[in-house]
Coordinates of C-alpha atoms and ligand atoms in Angstrom, one line a residue:
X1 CA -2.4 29.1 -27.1
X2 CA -5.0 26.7 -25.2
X3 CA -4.8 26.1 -21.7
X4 CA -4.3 22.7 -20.4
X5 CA -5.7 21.8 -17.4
X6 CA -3.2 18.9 -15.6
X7 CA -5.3 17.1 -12.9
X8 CA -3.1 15.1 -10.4
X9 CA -4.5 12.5 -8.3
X10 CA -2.4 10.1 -6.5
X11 CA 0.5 10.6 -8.5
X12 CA 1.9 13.7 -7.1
X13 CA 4.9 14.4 -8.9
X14 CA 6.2 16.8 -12.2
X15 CA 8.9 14.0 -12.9
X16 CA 7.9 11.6 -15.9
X17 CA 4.2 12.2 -15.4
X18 CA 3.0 11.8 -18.8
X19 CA -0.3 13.7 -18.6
X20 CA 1.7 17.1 -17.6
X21 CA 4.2 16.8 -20.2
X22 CA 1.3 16.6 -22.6
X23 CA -0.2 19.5 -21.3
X24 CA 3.2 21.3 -21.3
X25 CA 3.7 20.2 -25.0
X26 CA -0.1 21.5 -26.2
X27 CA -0.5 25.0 -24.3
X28 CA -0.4 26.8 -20.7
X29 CA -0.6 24.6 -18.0
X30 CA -2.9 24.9 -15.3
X31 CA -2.8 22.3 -12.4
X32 CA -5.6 20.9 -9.7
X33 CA -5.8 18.3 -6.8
X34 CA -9.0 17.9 -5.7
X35 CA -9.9 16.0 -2.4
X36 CA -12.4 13.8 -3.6
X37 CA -14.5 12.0 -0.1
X38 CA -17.5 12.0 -2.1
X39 CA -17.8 10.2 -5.8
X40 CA -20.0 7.7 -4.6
X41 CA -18.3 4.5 -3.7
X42 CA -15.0 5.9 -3.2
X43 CA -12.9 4.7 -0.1
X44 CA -12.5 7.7 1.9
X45 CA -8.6 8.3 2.5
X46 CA -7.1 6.6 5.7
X47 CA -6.3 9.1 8.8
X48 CA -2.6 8.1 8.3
X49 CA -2.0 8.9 4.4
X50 CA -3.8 11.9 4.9
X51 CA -0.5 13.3 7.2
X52 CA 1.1 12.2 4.0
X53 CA -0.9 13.6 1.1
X54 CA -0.7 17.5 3.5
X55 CA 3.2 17.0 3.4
X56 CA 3.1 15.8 -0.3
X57 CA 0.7 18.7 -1.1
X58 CA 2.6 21.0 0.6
X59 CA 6.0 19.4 -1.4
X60 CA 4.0 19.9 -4.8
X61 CA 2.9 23.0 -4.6
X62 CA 6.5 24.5 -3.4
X63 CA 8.0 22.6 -6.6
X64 CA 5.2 24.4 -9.0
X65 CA 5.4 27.7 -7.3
X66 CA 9.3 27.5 -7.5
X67 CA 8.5 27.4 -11.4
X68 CA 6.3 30.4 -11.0
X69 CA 3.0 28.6 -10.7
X70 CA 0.8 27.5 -8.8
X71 CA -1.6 24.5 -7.2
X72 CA -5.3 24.7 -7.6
X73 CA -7.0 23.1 -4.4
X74 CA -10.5 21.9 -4.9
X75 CA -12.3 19.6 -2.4
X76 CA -15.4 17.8 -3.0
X77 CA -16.7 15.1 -5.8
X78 CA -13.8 15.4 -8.3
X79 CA -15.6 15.1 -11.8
X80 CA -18.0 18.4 -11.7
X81 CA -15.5 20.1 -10.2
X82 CA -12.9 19.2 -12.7
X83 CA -15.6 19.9 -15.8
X84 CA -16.7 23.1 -14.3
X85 CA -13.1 24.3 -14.0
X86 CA -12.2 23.0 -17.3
X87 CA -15.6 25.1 -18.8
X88 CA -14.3 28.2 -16.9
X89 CA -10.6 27.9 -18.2
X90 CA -11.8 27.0 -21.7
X91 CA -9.5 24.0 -21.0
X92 CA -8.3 20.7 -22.3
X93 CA -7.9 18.0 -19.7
X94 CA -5.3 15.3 -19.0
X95 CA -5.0 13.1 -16.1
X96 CA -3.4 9.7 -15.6
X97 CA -4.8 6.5 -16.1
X98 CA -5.6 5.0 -12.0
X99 CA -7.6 2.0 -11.7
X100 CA -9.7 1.8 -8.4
X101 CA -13.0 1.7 -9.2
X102 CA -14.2 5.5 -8.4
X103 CA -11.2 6.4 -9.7
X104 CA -12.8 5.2 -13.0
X105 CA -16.5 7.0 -12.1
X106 CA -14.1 10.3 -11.3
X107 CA -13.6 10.3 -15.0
X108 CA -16.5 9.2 -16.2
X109 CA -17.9 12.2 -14.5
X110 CA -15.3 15.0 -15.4
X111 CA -16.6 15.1 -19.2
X112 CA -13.8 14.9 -22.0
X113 CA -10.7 14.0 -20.1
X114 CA -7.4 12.9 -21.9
X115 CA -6.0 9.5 -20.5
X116 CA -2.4 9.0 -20.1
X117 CA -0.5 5.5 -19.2
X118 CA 1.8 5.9 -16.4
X119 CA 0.9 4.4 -13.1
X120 CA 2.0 0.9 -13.7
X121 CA 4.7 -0.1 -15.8
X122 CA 1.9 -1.3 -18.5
X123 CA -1.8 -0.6 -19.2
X124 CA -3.2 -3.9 -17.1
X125 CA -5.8 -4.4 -20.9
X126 CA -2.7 -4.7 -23.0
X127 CA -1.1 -7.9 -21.0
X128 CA -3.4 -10.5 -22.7
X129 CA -3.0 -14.6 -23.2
X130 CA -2.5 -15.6 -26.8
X131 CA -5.9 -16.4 -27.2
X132 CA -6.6 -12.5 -26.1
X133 CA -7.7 -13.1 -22.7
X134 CA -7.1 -11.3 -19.2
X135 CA -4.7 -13.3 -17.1
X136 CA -6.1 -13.7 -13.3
X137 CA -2.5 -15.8 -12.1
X138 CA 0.6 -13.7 -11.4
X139 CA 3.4 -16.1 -12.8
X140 CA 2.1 -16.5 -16.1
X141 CA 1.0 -12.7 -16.0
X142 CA 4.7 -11.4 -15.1
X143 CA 5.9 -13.7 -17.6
X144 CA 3.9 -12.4 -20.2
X145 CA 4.4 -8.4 -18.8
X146 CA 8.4 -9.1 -19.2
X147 CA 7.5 -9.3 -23.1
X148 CA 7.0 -5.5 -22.8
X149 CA 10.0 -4.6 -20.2
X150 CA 12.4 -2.7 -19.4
X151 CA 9.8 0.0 -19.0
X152 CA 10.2 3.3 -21.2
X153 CA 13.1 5.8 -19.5
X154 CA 11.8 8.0 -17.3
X155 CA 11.5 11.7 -19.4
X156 CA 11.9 14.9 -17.2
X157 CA 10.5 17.8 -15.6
X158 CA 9.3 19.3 -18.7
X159 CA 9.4 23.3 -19.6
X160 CA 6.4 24.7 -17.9
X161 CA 4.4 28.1 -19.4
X162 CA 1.6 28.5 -17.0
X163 CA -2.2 29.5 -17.6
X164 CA -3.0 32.9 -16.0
X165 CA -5.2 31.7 -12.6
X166 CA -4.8 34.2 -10.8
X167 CA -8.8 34.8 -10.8
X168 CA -9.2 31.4 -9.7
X169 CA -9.9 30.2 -6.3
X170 CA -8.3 27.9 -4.4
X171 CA -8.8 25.6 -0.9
X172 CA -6.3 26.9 1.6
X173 CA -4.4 23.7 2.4
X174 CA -4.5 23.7 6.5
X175 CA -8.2 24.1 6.2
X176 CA -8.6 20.5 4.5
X177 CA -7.4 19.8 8.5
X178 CA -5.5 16.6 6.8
X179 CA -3.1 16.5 10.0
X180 CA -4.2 15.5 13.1
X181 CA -4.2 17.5 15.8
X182 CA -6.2 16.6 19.6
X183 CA -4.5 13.7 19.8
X184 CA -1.6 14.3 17.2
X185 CA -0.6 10.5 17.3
X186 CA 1.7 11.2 13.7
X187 CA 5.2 11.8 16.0
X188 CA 6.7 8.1 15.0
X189 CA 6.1 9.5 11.5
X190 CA 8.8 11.6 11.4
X191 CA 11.3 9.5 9.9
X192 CA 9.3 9.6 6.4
X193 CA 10.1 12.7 3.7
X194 CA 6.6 13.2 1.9
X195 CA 7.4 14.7 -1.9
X196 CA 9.2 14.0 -4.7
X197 CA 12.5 14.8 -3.3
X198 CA 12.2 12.8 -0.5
X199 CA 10.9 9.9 -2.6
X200 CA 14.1 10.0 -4.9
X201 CA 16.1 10.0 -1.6
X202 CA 14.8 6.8 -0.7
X203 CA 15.5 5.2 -4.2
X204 CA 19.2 6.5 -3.9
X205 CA 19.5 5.2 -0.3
X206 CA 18.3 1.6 -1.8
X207 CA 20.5 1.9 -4.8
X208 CA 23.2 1.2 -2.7
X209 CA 21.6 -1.8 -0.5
X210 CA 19.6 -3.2 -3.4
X211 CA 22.8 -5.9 -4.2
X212 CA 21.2 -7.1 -0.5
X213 CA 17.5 -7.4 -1.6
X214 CA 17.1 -10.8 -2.0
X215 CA 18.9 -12.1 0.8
X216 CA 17.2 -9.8 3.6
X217 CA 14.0 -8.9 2.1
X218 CA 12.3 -11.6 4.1
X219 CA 14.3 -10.3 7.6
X220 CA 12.0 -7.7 9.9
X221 CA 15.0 -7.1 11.8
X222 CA 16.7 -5.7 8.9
X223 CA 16.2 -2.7 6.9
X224 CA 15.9 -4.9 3.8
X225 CA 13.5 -3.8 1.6
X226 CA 13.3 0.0 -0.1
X227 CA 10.3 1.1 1.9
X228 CA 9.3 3.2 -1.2
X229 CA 5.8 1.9 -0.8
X230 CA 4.2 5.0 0.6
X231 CA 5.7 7.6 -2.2
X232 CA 4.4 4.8 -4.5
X233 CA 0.9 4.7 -3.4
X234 CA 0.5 8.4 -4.1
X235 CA 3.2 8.4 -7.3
X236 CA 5.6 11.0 -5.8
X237 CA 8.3 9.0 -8.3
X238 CA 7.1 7.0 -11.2
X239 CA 7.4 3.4 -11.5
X240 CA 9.5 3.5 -14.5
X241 CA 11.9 5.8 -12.3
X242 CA 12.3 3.4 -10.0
X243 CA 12.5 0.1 -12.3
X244 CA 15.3 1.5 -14.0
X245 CA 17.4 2.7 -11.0
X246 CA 17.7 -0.2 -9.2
X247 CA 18.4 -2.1 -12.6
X248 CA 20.7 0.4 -13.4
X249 CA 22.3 0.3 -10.0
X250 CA 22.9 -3.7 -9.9
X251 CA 22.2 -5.1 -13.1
X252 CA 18.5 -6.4 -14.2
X253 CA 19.4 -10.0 -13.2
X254 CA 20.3 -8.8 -9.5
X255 CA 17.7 -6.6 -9.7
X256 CA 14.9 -9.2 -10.9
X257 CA 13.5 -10.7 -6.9
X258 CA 13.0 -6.5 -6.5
X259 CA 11.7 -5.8 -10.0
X260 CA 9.0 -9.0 -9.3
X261 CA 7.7 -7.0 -6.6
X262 CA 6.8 -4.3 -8.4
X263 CA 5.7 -6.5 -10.7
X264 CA 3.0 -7.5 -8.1
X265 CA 2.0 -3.8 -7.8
X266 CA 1.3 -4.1 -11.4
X267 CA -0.8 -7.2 -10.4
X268 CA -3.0 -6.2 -8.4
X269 CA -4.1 -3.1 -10.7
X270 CA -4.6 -6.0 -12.9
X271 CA -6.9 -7.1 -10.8
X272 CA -8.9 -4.5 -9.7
X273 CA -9.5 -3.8 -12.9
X274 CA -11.0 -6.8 -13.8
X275 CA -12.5 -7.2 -10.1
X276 CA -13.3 -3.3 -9.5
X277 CA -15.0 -4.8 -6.1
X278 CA -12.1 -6.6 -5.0
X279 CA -11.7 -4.5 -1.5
X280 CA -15.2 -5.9 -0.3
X281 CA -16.1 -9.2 -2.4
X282 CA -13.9 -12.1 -2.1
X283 CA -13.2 -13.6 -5.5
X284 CA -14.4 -17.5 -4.4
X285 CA -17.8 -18.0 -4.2
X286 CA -17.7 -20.5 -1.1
X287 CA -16.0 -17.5 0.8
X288 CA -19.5 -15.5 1.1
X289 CA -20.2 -18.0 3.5
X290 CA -17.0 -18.4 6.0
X291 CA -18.0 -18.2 9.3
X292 CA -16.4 -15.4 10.7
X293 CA -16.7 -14.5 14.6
X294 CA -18.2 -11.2 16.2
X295 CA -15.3 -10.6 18.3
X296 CA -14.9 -7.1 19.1
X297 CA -12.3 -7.6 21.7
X298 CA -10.3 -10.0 19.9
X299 CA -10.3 -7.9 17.1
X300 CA -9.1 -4.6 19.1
X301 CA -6.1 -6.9 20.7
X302 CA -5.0 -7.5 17.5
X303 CA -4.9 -3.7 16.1
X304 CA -3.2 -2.7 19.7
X305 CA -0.4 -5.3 19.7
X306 CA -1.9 -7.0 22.5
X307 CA -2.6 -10.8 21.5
X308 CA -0.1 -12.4 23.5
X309 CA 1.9 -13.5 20.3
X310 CA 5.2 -11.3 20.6
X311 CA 5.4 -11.1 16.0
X312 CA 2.1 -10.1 15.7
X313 CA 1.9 -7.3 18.2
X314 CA 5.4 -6.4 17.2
X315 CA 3.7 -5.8 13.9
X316 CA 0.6 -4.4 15.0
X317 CA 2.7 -1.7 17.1
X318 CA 5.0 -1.1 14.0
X319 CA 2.1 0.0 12.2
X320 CA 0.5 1.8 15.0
X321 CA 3.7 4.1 15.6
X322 CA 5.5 4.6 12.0
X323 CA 2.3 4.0 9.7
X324 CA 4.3 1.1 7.9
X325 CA 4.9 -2.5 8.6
X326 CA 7.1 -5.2 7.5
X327 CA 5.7 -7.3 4.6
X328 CA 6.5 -10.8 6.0
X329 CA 5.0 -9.7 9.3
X330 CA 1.7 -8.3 7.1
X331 CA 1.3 -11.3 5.7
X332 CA 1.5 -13.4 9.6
X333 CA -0.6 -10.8 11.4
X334 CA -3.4 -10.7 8.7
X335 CA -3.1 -14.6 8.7
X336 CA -3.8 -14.3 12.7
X337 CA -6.5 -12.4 12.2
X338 CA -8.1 -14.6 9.9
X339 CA -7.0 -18.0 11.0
X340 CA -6.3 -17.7 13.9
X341 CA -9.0 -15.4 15.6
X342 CA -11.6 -16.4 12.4
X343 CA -12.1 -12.6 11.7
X344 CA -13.4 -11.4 8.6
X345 CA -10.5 -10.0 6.5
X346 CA -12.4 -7.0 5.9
X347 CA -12.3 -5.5 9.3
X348 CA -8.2 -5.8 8.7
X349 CA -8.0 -4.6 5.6
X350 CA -9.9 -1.3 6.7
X351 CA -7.5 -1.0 9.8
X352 CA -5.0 -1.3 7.6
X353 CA -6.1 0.8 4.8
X354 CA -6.7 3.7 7.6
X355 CA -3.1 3.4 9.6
X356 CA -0.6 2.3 6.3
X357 CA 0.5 5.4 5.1
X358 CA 1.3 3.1 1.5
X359 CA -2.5 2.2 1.8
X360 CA -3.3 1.3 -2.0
X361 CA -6.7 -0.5 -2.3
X362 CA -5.5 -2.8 -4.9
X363 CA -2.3 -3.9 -3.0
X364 CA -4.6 -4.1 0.3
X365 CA -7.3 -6.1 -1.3
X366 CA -4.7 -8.4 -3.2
X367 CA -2.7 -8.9 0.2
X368 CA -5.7 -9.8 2.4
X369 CA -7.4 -11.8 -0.4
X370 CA -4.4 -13.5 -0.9
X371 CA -3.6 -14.2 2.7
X372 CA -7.2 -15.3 3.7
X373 CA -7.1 -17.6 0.5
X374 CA -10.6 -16.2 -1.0
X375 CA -8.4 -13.9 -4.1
X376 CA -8.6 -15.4 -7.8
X377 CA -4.3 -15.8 -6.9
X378 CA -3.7 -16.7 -3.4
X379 CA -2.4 -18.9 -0.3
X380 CA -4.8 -22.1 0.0
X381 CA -6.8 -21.4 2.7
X382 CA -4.9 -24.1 4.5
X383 CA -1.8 -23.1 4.6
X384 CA -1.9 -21.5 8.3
X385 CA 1.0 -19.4 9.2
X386 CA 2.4 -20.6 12.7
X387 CA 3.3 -17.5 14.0
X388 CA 6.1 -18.7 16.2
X389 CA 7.2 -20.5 14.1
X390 CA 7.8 -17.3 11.2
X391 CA 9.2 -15.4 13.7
X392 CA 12.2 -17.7 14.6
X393 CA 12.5 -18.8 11.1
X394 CA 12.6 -15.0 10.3
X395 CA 15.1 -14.2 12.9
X396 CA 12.3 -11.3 14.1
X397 CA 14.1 -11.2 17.9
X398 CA 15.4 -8.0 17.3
X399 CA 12.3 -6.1 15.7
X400 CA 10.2 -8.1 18.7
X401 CA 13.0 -6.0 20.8
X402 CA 12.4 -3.1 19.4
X403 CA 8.5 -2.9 19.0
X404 CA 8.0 -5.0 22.2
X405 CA 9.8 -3.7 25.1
X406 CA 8.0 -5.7 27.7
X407 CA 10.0 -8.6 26.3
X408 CA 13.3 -7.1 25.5
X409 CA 15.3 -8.8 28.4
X410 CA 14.3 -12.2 26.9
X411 CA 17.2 -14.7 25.1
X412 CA 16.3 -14.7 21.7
X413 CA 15.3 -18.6 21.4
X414 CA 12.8 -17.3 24.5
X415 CA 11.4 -14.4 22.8
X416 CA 9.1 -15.8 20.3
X417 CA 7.1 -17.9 22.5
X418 CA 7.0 -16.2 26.2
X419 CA 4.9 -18.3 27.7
X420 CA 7.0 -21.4 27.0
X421 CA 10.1 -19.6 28.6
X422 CA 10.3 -21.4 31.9
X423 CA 13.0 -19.6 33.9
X424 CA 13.9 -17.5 31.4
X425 CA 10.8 -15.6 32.0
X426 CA 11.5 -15.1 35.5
X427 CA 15.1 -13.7 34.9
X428 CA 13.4 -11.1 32.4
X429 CA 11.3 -10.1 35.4
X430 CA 8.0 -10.4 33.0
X431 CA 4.8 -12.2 34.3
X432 CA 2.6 -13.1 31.6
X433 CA -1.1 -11.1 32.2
X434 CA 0.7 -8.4 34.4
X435 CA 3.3 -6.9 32.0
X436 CA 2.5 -8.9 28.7
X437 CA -0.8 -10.5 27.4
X438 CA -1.0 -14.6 28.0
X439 CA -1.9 -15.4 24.3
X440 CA -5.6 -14.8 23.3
X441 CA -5.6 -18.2 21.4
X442 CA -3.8 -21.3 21.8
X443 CA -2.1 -22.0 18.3
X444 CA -2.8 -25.8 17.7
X445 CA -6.5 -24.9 18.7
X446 CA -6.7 -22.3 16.9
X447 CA -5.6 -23.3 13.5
X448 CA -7.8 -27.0 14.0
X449 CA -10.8 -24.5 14.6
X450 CA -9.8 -22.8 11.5
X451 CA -9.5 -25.6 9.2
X452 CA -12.6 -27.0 10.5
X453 CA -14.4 -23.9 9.9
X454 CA -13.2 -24.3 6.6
X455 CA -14.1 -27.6 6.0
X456 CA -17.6 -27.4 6.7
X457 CA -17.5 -24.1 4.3
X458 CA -16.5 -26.6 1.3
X459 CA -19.1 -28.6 2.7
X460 CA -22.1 -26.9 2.3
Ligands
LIG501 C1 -2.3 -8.0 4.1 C2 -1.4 -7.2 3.2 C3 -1.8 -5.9 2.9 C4 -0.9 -5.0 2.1 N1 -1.3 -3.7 1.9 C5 -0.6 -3.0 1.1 C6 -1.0 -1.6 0.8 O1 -2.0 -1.1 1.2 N2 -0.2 -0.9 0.0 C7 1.0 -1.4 -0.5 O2 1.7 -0.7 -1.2 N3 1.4 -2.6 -0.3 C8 0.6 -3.4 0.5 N4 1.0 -4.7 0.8 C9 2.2 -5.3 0.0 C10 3.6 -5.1 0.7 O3 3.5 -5.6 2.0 C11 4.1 -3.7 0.7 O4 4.0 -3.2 -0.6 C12 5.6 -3.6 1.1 O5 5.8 -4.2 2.4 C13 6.1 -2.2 1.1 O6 7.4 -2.1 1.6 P1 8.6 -1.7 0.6 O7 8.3 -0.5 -0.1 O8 9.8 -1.7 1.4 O9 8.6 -2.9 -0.4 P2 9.8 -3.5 -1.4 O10 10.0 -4.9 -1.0 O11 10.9 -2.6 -1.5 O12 9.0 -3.5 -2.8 C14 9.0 -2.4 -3.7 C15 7.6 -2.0 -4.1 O13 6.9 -3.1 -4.7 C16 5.5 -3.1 -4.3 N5 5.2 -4.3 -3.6 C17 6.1 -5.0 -2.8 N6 5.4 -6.1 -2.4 C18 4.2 -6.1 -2.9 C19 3.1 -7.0 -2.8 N7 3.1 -8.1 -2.1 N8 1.9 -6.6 -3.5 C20 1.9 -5.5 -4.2 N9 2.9 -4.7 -4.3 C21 4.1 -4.9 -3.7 C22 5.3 -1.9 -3.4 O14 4.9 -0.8 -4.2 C23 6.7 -1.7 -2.9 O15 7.0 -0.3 -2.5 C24 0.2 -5.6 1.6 C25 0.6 -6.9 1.9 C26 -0.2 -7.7 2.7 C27 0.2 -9.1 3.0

């Protein structure tokens, strides 16, 4: 019997993961993480998924070892040390497919290595035009992608026989010192259940609110959307898994706003496999040369929550404190940062990719790209999200509330705009500059700056 060596990356599950069940079908199964800060290009993991990935570590290896087996830990550059153990187990390899770019090299490097679909609900190569071609547009690309839904059912655990390791060494988890510790800044984290089991609780809980989807999705102050996001971005439940519950649970037609957004995960591994440098190259040419601003200090109000602008810093501290954020509120604090403070989209995408604890470089890239307006499929650069205006439109008073206590004693038609309260200012007892920041930038300045910026970008 050969021994099959099942290397899991960020899809840390035993649940319909396809490159396991084909080691379990061919012979022993032997299985390795490896903590991989090194293939050359890679984009180290963020400070807040690594809490996660210890507590999904820690939630893997208990499953395996409940099945009498146990987790190989390996840190270091992932291919040689996936060939050498491979060589030393005489063993065949299988991993599944993952599409950021070192991701790819990890692979390349690990020698023969077995391939198996199941991160996205279709290889991104097989969703092709009728002339054969890649499609860069998401409308036309779900459209096409539907062809090949409902997704296969998600198969099982399967029957595990495990490879005799027991000469083999392995990392000692704690000493990977994933968690942090002087300060330990991860307590608004505790709400989250890292691991499969806590990943299938969440799907359950949004079973039974998913009939709501549509109508709240769009709400901060609601809990309206699954939040599966984080035990997506390191596969603790397969997408299929969670395609079919909700469609199950409501009926594919109720289901379909929710299904989309999944769909748009499957986008944006589209993409960066067509645009492998999509986290650090914007995809239109004319955006090389926007003129972004040095502005350190504009630029750490705006991680802090302190810009004066009650959505945005409700945001900003939303992330700070629970590692997640709202996705309309994403999409008007990275427009801020871009439009209205003219910072390069970079520098928030890698605060973002290092506080999200769903960091994914393809959703990342596809979100800032798409907000700054620079991404082969995005917002036109002109379209300038008024942040007041979003957060009355989005009913955000109570989330401001919450994330922004300075302000909670503010009406709600006061709350999005506190420096146009008058009175009711004074009632609350807040002076603006004292217990809340003035805004940093005056809106209607800000966003003429912005669109002149661009102008002379198109210009040139
Ligand atoms: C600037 C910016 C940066 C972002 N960075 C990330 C990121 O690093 N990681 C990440 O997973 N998402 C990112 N998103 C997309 C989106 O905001 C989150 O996926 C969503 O808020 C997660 O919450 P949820 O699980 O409750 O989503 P739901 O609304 O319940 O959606 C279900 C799932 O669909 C996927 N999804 C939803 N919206 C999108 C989207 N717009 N693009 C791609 N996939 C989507 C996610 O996997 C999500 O868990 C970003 C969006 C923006 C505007």
């Amino acid at each position: 019997m050969t021994t099959q060596l099942a290397w899991f990356r960020n899809d840390l599950r035993l649940a319909d993961h396809a490159a396991l069940i084909a080691a379990a079908d061919r012979g022993t199964v032997a299985a390795l993480f490896v903590l991989d800060d090194e293939t050359p290009g890679a984009w180290k993991m963020g400070a807040a998924q690594r809490w996660w990935l210890h507590h999904s570590l820690v939630s893997l290896s208990r499953s395996i070892a409940e099945r009498g087996g146990r987790l190989i830990l390996r840190r270091g550059r992932a291919g040689p040390i996936v060939k050498a153990l491979a060589a030393e187990l005489r063993a065949e390899v299988h991993t599944l497919v993952h599409h950021e770019p070192w991701a790819v090299a990890q692979e390349d490097e690990a020698g023969t290595v077995t391939r198996h679909h199941g991160t996205t609900l279709a290889p991104p190569a097989t969703v092709l035009s009728g002339t054969g071609g890649r499609y860069r547009i998401f409308t036309p690309w779900w459209r096409k992608l539907l062809e090949q839904m409902p997704p296969p059912r998600p198969r099982p655990v399967p029957d595990l026989r495990w490879a005799d390791v027991g000469a083999i060494s392995s990392d000692d988890l704690a000493s990977w010192a994933l968690l942090p510790t002087k300060p330990d800044w991860s307590g608004g984290f505790r709400d989250w259940q890292p691991g499969e089991a806590g990943a299938a609780a969440r799907l359950a809980d949004f079973a039974r609110r998913a009939a709501r989807y549509d109508e709240a999705r769009n709400l901060p102050s609601v809990e309206g959307t699954s939040r599966l996001s984080p035990h997506l971005a390191l596969g603790e439940i397969s997408i299929n898994t969670a395609w079919h519950a909700i469609a199950d649970a409501v009926g594919e037609r109720v289901a379909e706003p929710w299904l989309r957004e999944l769909g748009w995960r499957d986008f944006s591994a589209n993409i960066i496999d067509q645009f492998p440098d999509h986290g650090d190259a914007p995809n239109r040419e004319a955006f090389a040369r926007f003129p972004f601003l040095d502005d350190p200090a504009g630029y750490q109000a705006w991680c802090k929550g302190q810009t004066g602008y009650p959505i945005v810093d409700a945001g900003m501290r939303q992330l700070w404190e629970t590692g997640w954020m709202h996705n309309r509120v994403r999409m008007i604090t990275a427009s801020f940062l871009v439009k209205h403070q003219l910072i390069d989209w970079r520098l928030g995408e890698r605060w973002f990719w290092d506080t999200l604890l769903d960091a994914d470089y393809g959703n990342n890239a596809q979100g800032w790209q798409w907000v700054m307006g620079s991404g082969v499929d995005s917002s036109p650069f002109n379209r300038i999200f008024a942040p007041v205006g979003q957060s009355a439109k989005f009913a955000a008073a109570g989330y401001i509330r919450r994330w922004v206590p300075e302000l909670a004693k503010l009406p709600d038609d006061a709350i999005h705009a506190p420096w146009e309260a008058g009175v009711a200012l004074i009632r609350a007892g807040v002076k603006l500059g004292r217990d809340y920041p003035a805004p940093i930038v005056n809106h209607e300045a800000a966003r003429a700056r912005a669109l002149q910026a661009w102008a002379a970008v198109k210009a040139a």
